[in-house]
Amino acid sequence: DAGYATAYFGKWHHGIQKERPGFDYVATYRGQGDYFDTKFVISESMFDPATFDTATKGYVDDRSIDFLIDYLENPQDKPFAIVLGLKGVHEPFEPKPEHDGSYSDRELDTAANWMALPPWGDFPAKMPKDPLQRSFWTSILETARGVDTSVG
């Protein structure tokens, strides 16, 4: 404890792990969550079973940011550290309705290093998706656009 209040908002990048160690306050969800109407855990104690499954409406990253803003609008009595984990872009990709189709008429080029794989991991079995799978790549771009517009 270094004297900071700590808070975590959004996607936890450790699978279905229930605990959020090191955080005093959380507004998060288990596993991948859903892009729309995700059930959040909102709690000062991840171990209180009454805090699970808080229903929300709308796009998951918007709700994560709303919870973060609510936290910031409440006066803190000590310095704080906040972590925000956004779901976009995690498969299956679902863009915000206002971004759906926004890349459908754009030309997509293959990056010069398309087939250059990193020297670690089991990549021969996990080759990148075919650059010609247009709907796959446009859904990634449209979902990433939601992250861009959320954080500025």
mmCIF file with all atom_site columns, N, CA, C and O in Angstrom, residues 12 17 19-23 46:
data_model
loop_
_atom_site.group_PDB
_atom_site.id
_atom_site.type_symbol
_atom_site.label_atom_id
_atom_site.label_alt_id
_atom_site.label_comp_id
_atom_site.label_asym_id
_atom_site.label_entity_id
_atom_site.label_seq_id
_atom_site.pdbx_PDB_ins_code
_atom_site.Cartn_x
_atom_site.Cartn_y
_atom_site.Cartn_z
_atom_site.occupancy
_atom_site.B_iso_or_equiv
_atom_site.pdbx_formal_charge
_atom_site.auth_seq_id
_atom_site.auth_comp_id
_atom_site.auth_asym_id
_atom_site.auth_atom_id
_atom_site.pdbx_PDB_model_num
ATOM 1  N N  . TRP A 1 12 ? -11.080 -7.463  -17.885 1.00 0.00 ? 12 TRP A N  1
ATOM 2  C CA . TRP A 1 12 ? -9.954  -8.022  -17.139 1.00 0.00 ? 12 TRP A CA 1
ATOM 3  C C  . TRP A 1 12 ? -9.279  -9.017  -18.055 1.00 0.00 ? 12 TRP A C  1
ATOM 4  O O  . TRP A 1 12 ? -9.891  -9.985  -18.506 1.00 0.00 ? 12 TRP A O  1
ATOM 5  N N  . GLN A 1 17 ? -10.862 -15.242 -14.314 1.00 0.00 ? 17 GLN A N  1
ATOM 6  C CA . GLN A 1 17 ? -10.420 -15.009 -12.932 1.00 0.00 ? 17 GLN A CA 1
ATOM 7  C C  . GLN A 1 17 ? -11.404 -14.074 -12.242 1.00 0.00 ? 17 GLN A C  1
ATOM 8  O O  . GLN A 1 17 ? -11.739 -13.014 -12.760 1.00 0.00 ? 17 GLN A O  1
ATOM 9  N N  . GLU A 1 19 ? -11.139 -12.701 -8.998  1.00 0.00 ? 19 GLU A N  1
ATOM 10 C CA . GLU A 1 19 ? -10.543 -11.652 -8.181  1.00 0.00 ? 19 GLU A CA 1
ATOM 11 C C  . GLU A 1 19 ? -9.858  -10.598 -9.045  1.00 0.00 ? 19 GLU A C  1
ATOM 12 O O  . GLU A 1 19 ? -9.382  -10.888 -10.135 1.00 0.00 ? 19 GLU A O  1
ATOM 13 N N  . ARG A 1 20 ? -9.795  -9.398  -8.535  1.00 0.00 ? 20 ARG A N  1
ATOM 14 C CA . ARG A 1 20 ? -9.039  -8.305  -9.161  1.00 0.00 ? 20 ARG A CA 1
ATOM 15 C C  . ARG A 1 20 ? -8.029  -7.826  -8.124  1.00 0.00 ? 20 ARG A C  1
ATOM 16 O O  . ARG A 1 20 ? -8.229  -6.807  -7.468  1.00 0.00 ? 20 ARG A O  1
ATOM 17 N N  . PRO A 1 21 ? -6.964  -8.594  -7.926  1.00 0.00 ? 21 PRO A N  1
ATOM 18 C CA . PRO A 1 21 ? -6.033  -8.296  -6.839  1.00 0.00 ? 21 PRO A CA 1
ATOM 19 C C  . PRO A 1 21 ? -5.393  -6.924  -7.006  1.00 0.00 ? 21 PRO A C  1
ATOM 20 O O  . PRO A 1 21 ? -5.023  -6.512  -8.102  1.00 0.00 ? 21 PRO A O  1
ATOM 21 N N  . GLY A 1 22 ? -5.309  -6.213  -5.880  1.00 0.00 ? 22 GLY A N  1
ATOM 22 C CA . GLY A 1 22 ? -4.653  -4.918  -5.872  1.00 0.00 ? 22 GLY A CA 1
ATOM 23 C C  . GLY A 1 22 ? -5.582  -3.749  -6.111  1.00 0.00 ? 22 GLY A C  1
ATOM 24 O O  . GLY A 1 22 ? -5.147  -2.595  -6.067  1.00 0.00 ? 22 GLY A O  1
ATOM 25 N N  . PHE A 1 23 ? -6.873  -4.003  -6.346  1.00 0.00 ? 23 PHE A N  1
ATOM 26 C CA . PHE A 1 23 ? -7.804  -2.917  -6.630  1.00 0.00 ? 23 PHE A CA 1
ATOM 27 C C  . PHE A 1 23 ? -8.831  -2.784  -5.514  1.00 0.00 ? 23 PHE A C  1
ATOM 28 O O  . PHE A 1 23 ? -9.470  -3.749  -5.123  1.00 0.00 ? 23 PHE A O  1
ATOM 29 N N  . MET A 1 46 ? -14.466 -7.754  -4.317  1.00 0.00 ? 46 MET A N  1
ATOM 30 C CA . MET A 1 46 ? -14.788 -8.775  -5.316  1.00 0.00 ? 46 MET A CA 1
ATOM 31 C C  . MET A 1 46 ? -15.327 -10.048 -4.674  1.00 0.00 ? 46 MET A C  1
ATOM 32 O O  . MET A 1 46 ? -15.856 -10.903 -5.337  1.00 0.00 ? 46 MET A O  1
#
